[in-house]
CSV table of C-alpha atoms in Angstrom, one decimal:
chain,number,residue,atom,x,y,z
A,595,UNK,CA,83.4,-33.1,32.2
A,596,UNK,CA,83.0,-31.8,35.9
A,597,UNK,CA,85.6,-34.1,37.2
A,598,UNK,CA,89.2,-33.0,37.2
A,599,UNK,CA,91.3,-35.1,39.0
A,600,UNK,CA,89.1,-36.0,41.5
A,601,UNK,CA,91.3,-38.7,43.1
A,602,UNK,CA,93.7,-36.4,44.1
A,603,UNK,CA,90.8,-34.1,45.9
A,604,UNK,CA,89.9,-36.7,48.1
A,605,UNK,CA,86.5,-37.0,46.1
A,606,UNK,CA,86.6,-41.0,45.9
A,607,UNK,CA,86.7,-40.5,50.0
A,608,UNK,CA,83.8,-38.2,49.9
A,609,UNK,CA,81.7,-40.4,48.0
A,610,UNK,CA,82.5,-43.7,50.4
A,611,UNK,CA,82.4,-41.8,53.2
A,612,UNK,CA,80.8,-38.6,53.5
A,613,UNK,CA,81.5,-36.6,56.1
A,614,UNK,CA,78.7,-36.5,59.3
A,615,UNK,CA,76.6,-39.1,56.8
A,616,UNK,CA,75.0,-42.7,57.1
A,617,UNK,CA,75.6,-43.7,53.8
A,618,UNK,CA,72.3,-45.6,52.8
A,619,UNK,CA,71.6,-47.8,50.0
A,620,UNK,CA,70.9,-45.1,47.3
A,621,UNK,CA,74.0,-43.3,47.9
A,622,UNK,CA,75.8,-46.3,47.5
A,623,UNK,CA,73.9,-47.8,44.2
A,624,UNK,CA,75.0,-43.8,43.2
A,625,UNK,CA,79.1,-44.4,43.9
A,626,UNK,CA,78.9,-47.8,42.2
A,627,UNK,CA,77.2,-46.5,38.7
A,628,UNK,CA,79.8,-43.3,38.7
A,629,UNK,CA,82.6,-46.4,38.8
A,630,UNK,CA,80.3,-48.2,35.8
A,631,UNK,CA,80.4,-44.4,34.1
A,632,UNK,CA,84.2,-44.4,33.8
A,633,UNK,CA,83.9,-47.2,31.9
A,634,UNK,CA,83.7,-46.0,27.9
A,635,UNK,CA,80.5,-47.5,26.2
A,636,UNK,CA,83.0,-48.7,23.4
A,637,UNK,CA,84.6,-51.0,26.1
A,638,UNK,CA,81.5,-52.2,26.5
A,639,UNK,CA,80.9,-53.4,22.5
A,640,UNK,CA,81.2,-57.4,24.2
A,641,UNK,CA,78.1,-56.6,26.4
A,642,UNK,CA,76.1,-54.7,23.7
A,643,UNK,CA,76.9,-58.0,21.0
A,644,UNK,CA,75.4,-60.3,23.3
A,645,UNK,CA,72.4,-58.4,24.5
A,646,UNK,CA,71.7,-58.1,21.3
A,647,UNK,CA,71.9,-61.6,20.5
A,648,UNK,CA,70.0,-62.5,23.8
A,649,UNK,CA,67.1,-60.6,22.5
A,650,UNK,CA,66.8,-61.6,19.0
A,651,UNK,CA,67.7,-65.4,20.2
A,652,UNK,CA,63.5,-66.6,20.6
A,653,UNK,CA,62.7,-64.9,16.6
A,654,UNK,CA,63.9,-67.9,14.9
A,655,UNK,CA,63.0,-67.2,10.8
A,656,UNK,CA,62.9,-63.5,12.2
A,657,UNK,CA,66.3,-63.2,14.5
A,658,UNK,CA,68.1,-60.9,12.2
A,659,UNK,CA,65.6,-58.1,12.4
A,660,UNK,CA,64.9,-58.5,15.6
A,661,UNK,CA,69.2,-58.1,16.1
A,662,UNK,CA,68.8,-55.3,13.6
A,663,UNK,CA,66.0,-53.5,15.6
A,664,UNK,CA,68.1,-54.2,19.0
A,665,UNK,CA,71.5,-52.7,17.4
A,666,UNK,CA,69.8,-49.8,15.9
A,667,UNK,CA,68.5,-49.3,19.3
A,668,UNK,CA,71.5,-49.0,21.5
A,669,UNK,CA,73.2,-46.9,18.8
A,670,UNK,CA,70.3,-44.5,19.0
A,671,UNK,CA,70.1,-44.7,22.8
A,672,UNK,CA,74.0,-43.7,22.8
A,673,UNK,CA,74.1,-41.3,20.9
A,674,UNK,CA,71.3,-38.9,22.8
A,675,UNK,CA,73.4,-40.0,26.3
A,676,UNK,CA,76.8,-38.6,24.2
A,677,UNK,CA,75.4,-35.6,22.4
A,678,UNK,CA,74.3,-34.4,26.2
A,679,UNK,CA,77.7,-33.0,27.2
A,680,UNK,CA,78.8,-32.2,23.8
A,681,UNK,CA,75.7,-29.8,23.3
A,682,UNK,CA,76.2,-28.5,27.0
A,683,UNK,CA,73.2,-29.7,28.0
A,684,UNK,CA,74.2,-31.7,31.4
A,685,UNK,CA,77.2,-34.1,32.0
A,686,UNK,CA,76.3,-37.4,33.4
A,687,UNK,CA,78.3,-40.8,32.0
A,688,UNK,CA,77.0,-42.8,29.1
A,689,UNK,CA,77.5,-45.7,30.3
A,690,UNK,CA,75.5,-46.4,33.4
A,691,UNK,CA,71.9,-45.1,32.0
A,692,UNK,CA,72.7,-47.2,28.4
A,693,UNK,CA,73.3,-50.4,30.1
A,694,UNK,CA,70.2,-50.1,32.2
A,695,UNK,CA,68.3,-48.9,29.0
A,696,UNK,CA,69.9,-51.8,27.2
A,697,UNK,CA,69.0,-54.4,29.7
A,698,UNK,CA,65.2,-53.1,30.1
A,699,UNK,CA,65.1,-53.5,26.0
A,700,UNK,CA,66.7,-56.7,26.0
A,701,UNK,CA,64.2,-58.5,28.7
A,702,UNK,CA,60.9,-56.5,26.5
A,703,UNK,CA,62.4,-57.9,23.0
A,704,UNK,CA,63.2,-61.5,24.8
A,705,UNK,CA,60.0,-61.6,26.0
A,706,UNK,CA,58.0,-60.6,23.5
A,707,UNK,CA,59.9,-63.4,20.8
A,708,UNK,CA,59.1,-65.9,23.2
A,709,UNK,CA,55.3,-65.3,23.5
A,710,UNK,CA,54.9,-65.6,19.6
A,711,UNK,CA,57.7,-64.9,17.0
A,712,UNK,CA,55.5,-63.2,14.1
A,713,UNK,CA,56.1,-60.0,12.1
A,714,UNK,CA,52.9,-58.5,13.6
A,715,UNK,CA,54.6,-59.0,17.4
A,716,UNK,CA,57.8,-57.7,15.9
A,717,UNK,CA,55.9,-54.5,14.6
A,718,UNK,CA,54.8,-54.4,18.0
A,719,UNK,CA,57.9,-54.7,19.8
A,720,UNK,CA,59.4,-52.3,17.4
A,721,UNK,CA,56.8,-49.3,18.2
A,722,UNK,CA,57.3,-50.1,22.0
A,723,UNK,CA,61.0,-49.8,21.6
A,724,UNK,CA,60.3,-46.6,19.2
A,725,UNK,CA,58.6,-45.4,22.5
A,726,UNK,CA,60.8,-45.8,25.0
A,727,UNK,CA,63.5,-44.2,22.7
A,728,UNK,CA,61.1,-41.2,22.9
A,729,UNK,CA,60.9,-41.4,26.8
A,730,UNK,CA,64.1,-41.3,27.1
A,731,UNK,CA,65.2,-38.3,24.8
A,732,UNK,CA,62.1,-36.3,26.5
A,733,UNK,CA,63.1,-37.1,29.9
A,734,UNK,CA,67.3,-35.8,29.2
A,735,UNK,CA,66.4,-33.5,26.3
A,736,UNK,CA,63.0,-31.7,27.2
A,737,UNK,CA,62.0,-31.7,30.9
A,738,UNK,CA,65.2,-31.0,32.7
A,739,UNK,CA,65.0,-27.7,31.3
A,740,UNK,CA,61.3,-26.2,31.9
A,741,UNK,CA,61.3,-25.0,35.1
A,742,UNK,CA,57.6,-24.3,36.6
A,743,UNK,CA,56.8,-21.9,39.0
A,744,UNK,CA,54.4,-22.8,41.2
A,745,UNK,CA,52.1,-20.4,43.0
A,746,UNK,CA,51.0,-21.6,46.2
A,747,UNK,CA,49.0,-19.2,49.0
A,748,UNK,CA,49.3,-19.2,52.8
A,749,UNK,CA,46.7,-17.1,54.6
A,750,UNK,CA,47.8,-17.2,58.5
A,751,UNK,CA,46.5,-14.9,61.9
A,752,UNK,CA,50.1,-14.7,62.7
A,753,UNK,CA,50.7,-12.1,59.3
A,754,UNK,CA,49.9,-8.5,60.2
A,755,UNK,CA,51.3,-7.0,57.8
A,756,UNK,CA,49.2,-4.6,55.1
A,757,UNK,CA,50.7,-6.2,52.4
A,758,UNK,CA,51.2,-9.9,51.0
A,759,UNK,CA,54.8,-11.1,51.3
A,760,UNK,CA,56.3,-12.5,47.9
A,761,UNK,CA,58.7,-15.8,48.8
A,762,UNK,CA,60.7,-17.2,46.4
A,763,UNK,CA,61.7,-21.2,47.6
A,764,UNK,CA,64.5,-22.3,45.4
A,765,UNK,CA,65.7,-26.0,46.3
A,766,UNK,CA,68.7,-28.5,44.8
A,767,UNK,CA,70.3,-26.6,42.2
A,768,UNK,CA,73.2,-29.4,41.6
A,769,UNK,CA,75.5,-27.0,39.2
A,770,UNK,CA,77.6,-29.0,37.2
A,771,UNK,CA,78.0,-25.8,34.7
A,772,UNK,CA,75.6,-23.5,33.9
A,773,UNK,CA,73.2,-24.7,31.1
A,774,UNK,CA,70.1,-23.2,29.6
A,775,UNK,CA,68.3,-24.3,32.8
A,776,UNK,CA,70.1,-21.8,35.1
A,777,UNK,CA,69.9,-19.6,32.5
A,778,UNK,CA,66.2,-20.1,32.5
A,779,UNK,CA,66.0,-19.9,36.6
A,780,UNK,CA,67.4,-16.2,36.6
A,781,UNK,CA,64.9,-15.4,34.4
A,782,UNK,CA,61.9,-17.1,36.4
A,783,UNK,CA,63.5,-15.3,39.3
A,784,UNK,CA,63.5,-11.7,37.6
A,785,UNK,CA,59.9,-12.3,37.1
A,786,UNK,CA,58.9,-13.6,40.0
A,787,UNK,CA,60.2,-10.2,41.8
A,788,UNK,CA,60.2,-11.7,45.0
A,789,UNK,CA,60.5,-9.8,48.5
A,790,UNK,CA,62.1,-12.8,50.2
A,791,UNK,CA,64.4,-15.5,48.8
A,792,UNK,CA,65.1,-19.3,50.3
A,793,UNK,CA,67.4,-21.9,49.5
A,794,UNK,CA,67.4,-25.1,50.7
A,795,UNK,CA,70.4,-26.6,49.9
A,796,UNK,CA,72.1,-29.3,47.1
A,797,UNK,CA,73.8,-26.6,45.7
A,798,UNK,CA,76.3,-28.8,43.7
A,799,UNK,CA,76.2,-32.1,41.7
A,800,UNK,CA,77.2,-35.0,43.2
A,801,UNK,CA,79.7,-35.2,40.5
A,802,UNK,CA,81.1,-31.8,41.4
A,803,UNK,CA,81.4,-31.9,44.9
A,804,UNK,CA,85.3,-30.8,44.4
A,805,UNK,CA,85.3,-28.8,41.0
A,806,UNK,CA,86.4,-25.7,41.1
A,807,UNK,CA,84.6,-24.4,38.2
A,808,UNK,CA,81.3,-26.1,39.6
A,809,UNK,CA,82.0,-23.7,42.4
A,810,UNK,CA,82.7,-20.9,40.5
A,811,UNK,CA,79.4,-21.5,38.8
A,812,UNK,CA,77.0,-22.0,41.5
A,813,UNK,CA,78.8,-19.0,42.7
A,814,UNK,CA,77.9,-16.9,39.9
A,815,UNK,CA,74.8,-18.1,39.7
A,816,UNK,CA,73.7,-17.3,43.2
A,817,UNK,CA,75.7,-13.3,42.5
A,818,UNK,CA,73.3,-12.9,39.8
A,819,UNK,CA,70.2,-14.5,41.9
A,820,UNK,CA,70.5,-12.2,45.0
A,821,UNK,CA,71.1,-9.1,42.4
A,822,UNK,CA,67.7,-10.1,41.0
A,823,UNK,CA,66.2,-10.6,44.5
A,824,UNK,CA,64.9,-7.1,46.1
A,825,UNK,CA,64.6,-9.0,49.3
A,826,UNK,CA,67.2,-10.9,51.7
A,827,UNK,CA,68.0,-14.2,50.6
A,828,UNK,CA,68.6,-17.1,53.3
A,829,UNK,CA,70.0,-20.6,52.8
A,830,UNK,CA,70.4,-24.0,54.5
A,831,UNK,CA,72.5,-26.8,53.3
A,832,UNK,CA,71.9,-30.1,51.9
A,833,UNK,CA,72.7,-33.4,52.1
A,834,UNK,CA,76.0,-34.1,53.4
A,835,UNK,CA,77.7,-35.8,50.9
A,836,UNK,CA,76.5,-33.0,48.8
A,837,UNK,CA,77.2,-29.9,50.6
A,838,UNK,CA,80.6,-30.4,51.7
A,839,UNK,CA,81.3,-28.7,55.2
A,840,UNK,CA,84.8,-27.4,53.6
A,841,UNK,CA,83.2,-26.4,50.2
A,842,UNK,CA,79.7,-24.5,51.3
A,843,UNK,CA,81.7,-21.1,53.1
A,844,UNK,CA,83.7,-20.8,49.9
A,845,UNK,CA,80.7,-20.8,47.7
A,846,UNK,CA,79.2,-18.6,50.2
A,847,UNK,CA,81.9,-16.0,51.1
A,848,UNK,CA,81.4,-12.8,49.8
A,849,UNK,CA,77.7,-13.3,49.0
A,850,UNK,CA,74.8,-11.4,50.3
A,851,UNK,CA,73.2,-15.1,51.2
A,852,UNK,CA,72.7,-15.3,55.0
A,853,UNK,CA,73.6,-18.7,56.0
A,854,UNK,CA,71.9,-20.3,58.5
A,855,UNK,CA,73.5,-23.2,60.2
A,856,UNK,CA,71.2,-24.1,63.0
A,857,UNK,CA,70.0,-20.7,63.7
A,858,UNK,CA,67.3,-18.6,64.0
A,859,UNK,CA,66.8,-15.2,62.2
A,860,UNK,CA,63.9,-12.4,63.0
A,861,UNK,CA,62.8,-11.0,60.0
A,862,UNK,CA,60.6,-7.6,59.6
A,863,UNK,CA,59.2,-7.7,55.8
A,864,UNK,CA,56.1,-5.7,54.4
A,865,UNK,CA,55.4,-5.4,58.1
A,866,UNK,CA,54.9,-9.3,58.7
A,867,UNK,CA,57.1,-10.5,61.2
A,868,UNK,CA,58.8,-13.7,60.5
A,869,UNK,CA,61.1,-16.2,62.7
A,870,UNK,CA,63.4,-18.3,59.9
A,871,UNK,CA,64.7,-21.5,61.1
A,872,UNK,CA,67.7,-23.2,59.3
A,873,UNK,CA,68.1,-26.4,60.5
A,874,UNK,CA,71.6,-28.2,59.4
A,875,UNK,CA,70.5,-31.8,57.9
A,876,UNK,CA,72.5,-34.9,58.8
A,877,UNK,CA,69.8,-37.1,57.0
A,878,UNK,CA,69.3,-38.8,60.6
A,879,UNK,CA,66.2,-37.9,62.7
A,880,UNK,CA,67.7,-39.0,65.7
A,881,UNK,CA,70.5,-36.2,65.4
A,882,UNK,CA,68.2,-33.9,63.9
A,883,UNK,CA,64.9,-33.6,65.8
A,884,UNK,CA,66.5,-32.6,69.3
A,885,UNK,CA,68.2,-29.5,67.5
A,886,UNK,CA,64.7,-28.7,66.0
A,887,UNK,CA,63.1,-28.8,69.2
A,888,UNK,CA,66.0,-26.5,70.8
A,889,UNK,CA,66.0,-23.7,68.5
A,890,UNK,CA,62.0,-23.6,68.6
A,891,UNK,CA,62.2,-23.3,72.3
A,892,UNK,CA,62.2,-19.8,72.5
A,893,UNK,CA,60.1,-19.2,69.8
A,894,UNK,CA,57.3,-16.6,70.6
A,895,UNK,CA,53.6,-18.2,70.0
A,896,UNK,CA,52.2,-15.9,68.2
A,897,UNK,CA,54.9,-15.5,65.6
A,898,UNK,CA,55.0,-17.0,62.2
A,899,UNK,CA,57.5,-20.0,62.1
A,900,UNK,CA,59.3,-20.9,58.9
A,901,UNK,CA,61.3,-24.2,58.9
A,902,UNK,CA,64.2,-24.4,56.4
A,903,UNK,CA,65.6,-28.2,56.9
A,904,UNK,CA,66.8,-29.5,53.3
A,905,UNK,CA,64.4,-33.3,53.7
A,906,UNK,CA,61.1,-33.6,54.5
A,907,UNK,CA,62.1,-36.6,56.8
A,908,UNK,CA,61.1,-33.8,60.0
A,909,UNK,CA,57.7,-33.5,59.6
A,910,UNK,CA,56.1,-35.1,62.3
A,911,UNK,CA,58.2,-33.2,64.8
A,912,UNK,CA,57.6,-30.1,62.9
A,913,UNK,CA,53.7,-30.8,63.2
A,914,UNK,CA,54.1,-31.8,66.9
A,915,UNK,CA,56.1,-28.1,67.7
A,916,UNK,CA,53.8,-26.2,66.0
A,917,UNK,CA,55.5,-24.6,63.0
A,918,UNK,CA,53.1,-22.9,60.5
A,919,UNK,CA,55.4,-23.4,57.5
A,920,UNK,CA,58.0,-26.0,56.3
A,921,UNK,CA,60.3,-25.9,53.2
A,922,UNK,CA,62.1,-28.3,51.9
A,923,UNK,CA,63.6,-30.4,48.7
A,924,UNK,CA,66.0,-33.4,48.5
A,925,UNK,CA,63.3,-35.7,46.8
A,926,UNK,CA,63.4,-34.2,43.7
A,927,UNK,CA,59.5,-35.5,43.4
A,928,UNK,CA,61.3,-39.2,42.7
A,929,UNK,CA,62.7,-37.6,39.3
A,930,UNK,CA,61.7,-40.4,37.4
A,931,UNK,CA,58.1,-41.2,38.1
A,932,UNK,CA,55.7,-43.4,36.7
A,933,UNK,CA,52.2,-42.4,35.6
A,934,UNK,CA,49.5,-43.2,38.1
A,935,UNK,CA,52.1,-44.2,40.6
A,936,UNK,CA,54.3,-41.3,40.9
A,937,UNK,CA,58.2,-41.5,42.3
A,938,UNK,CA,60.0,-44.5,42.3
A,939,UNK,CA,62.3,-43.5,44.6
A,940,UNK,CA,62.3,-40.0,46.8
A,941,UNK,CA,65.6,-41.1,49.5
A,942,UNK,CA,63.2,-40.6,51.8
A,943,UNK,CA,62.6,-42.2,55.5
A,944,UNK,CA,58.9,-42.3,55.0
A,945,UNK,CA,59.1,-43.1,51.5
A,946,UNK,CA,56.2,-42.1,49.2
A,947,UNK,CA,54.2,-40.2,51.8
A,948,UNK,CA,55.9,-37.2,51.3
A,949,UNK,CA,57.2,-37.4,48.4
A,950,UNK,CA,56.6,-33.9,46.5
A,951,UNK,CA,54.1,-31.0,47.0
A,952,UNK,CA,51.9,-29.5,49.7
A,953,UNK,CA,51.1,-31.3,52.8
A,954,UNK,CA,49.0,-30.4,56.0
A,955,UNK,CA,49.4,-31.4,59.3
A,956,UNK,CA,48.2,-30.3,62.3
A,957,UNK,CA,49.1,-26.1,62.1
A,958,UNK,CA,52.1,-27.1,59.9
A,959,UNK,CA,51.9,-26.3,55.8
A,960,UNK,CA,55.0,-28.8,54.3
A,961,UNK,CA,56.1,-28.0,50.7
A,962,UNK,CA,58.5,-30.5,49.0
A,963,UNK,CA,60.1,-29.4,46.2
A,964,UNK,CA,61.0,-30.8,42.6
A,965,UNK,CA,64.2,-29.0,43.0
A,966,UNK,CA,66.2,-28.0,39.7
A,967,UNK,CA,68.7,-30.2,39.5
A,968,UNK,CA,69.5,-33.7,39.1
A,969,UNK,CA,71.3,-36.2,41.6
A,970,UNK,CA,74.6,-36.8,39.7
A,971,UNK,CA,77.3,-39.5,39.5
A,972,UNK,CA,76.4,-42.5,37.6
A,973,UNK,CA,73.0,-41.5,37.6
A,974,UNK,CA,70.9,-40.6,34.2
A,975,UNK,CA,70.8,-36.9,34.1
A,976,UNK,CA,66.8,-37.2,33.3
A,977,UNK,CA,63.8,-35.6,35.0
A,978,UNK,CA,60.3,-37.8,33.8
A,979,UNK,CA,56.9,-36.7,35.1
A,980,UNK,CA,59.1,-34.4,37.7
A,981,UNK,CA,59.4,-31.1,36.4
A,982,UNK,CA,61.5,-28.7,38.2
A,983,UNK,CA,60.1,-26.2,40.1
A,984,UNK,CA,60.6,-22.7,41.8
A,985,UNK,CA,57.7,-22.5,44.3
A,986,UNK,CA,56.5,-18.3,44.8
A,987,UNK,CA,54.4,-17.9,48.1
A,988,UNK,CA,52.2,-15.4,48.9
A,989,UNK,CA,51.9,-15.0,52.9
A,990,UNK,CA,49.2,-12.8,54.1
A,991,UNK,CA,46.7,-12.4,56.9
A,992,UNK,CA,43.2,-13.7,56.5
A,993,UNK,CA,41.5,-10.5,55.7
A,994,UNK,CA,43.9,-9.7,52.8
């Protein structure tokens, strides 16, 4: 839905080759499954015939129910993935996340005809698949819309103020078009009656990097967020690819967001005094660490530090320099996790060691968050074991 004639807006350009970006291996897997994704399942019908007879090929005396139970399957599976959009409940491609679904099914059913073709294994094979099916509507149904809030504390000799300060960290909103989860946000936000608000960037979905009515929505949205906020409200931005030099000032303008793009703002609140740092990301450490440690140069020792940089990917610098606290997104706590093991991926250059939550190093306090949104493109619009999250601090000084 979100993408109108992107060819002619330079979006296929965007993806290849983001502006001030490395592209890395994810971003590319990304672009290749939002090609797969213009592809129509129904093209496909060739591909989903002969997985189908691929699985049920080891049943012998039991093939056809073990076709039956594969067809039944991937008509189930694809018609969750097309009622998304239809329902208004997010907008990624069918195709992409069926195949991958379809392929994982195949291999299980394969595999479980070849260890010992017998109604009892087929029962079995059937309540697996029965399983998965229920995964899968859970993670694109169910999760992606309860948003947590998340009450962490931070008690620190460099707070004097008589008061705790309320801060709201909102991360990676990716607005396609506003759904019951945004909906749902402005309502955690009203609640959480927060005296300071940060973002830290993703503002848009990949998908709708150049959509004028993405923009218009993540627009309104954030209107209706600082209206709700009775405290200033400061923002970094993302990723690159995602938060578009030419596209961030438009969503921007007219806003009573202060933007920080590698700069420093002093900030008096319930008579705490704070230093914000907002730290443009380039996703490479190289480029990024020197203009950390230049715009913490002059940063007075005894005042509270607060590191806005949109990946967590700075934390050993930020632990080296001193800052007391560190927020950030971009991993989206891997999305799709696993039980026991936790994220599968988190785009991260120290992979699973920070990977979501609160971290201490040093004087430094990290919090990575879930985020809200999901990635985009070609990729399953699904959140499994990774909730999203708003996270409201409460910054005091010891004795409070």
């Amino acid at each position: 839905m979100p993408l109108s004639g992107p060819e002619n807006d330079g979006f296929l350009g965007d993806l290849f080759h983001p502006p001030d970006y490395r592209p890395r291996a994810l971003h590319t897997v990304l672009v290749l499954s939002y090609l797969l994704g213009r592809v129509s399942p129904l093209a496909l019908t060739p591909a989903w015939l002969a997985l189908t007879a691929i699985a049920s090929w080891p049943w012998g005396h039991l093939r056809l129910w073990a076709a039956g139970l594969s067809g039944a399957i991937i008509l189930l599976d694809g018609i969750g993935l097309a009622l998304l959009p239809r329902l208004g409940r997010s907008f990624g491609p069918v195709t992409p996340p069926l195949l991958a679904l379809t392929v994982l099914r195949t291999l299980l059913t394969f595999a479980a005809g070849l260890i010992w073709n017998s109604w009892p294994v087929l029962l079995g094979a059937t309540v697996i698949q029965l399983a998965i099916a229920a995964t899968a509507l859970y993670a694109t149904w169910i999760e992606p819309f309860r948003i947590r809030v998340t009450r962490a504390e931070l008690r620190s000799p460099k707070l004097d103020g008589r008061a705790p300060l309320r801060l709201l960290h909102i991360s990676d909103l990716h607005v396609e078009v506003i759904t019951p989860r945004e909906m749902e946000l402005l309502d955690k936000v009203e609640q959480s009656d927060p005296n300071l608000v940060a973002l830290t960037g993703d503002y848009l979905n990949l998908s709708s990097v150049r959509d004028p009515r993405a923009h218009a929505a993540v627009r309104d949205l954030l209107g209706k967020l600082c209206e709700l906020s009775r405290g200033p409200v400061y923002a970094i931005t993302g990723s690159p690819p995602v938060d578009l030099r030419a596209v961030v000032p438009r969503i921007f303008e007219g806003l009573p967001i202060t933007w920080l793009l590698d700069d420093v703002a002093d900030v008096q609140l319930s008579g705490h005094r704070i230093r914000l740092i907002g730290l443009r990301c380039t996703r490479d450490r190289s480029r990024d660490a020197p203009r950390l440690r230049r715009l913490l140069a002059g940063c007075p020792g005894d005042c509270f530090s607060l590191l806005l940089y949109h990946s967590p990917d700075l934390m050993p610098e930020a632990a080296e320099l001193g800052v007391d606290l560190y927020l950030c997104g971009h991993t989206h706590g891997g999305q799709l996790r696993l039980p026991l093991f936790g994220a599968l991926i988190t785009s991260s250059d120290f992979g699973k060691r920070y990977e979501m939550g609160r971290y201490e190093e040093g004087r430094t306090t990290l919090y990575v968050s879930r985020g809200l949104g999901m990635e985009g493109l070609g990729a399953p619009r699904a959140r499994f074991l990774a909730p999203p999250e708003i996270i409201l601090w409460t910054l005091s000084p010891p004795e409070i």
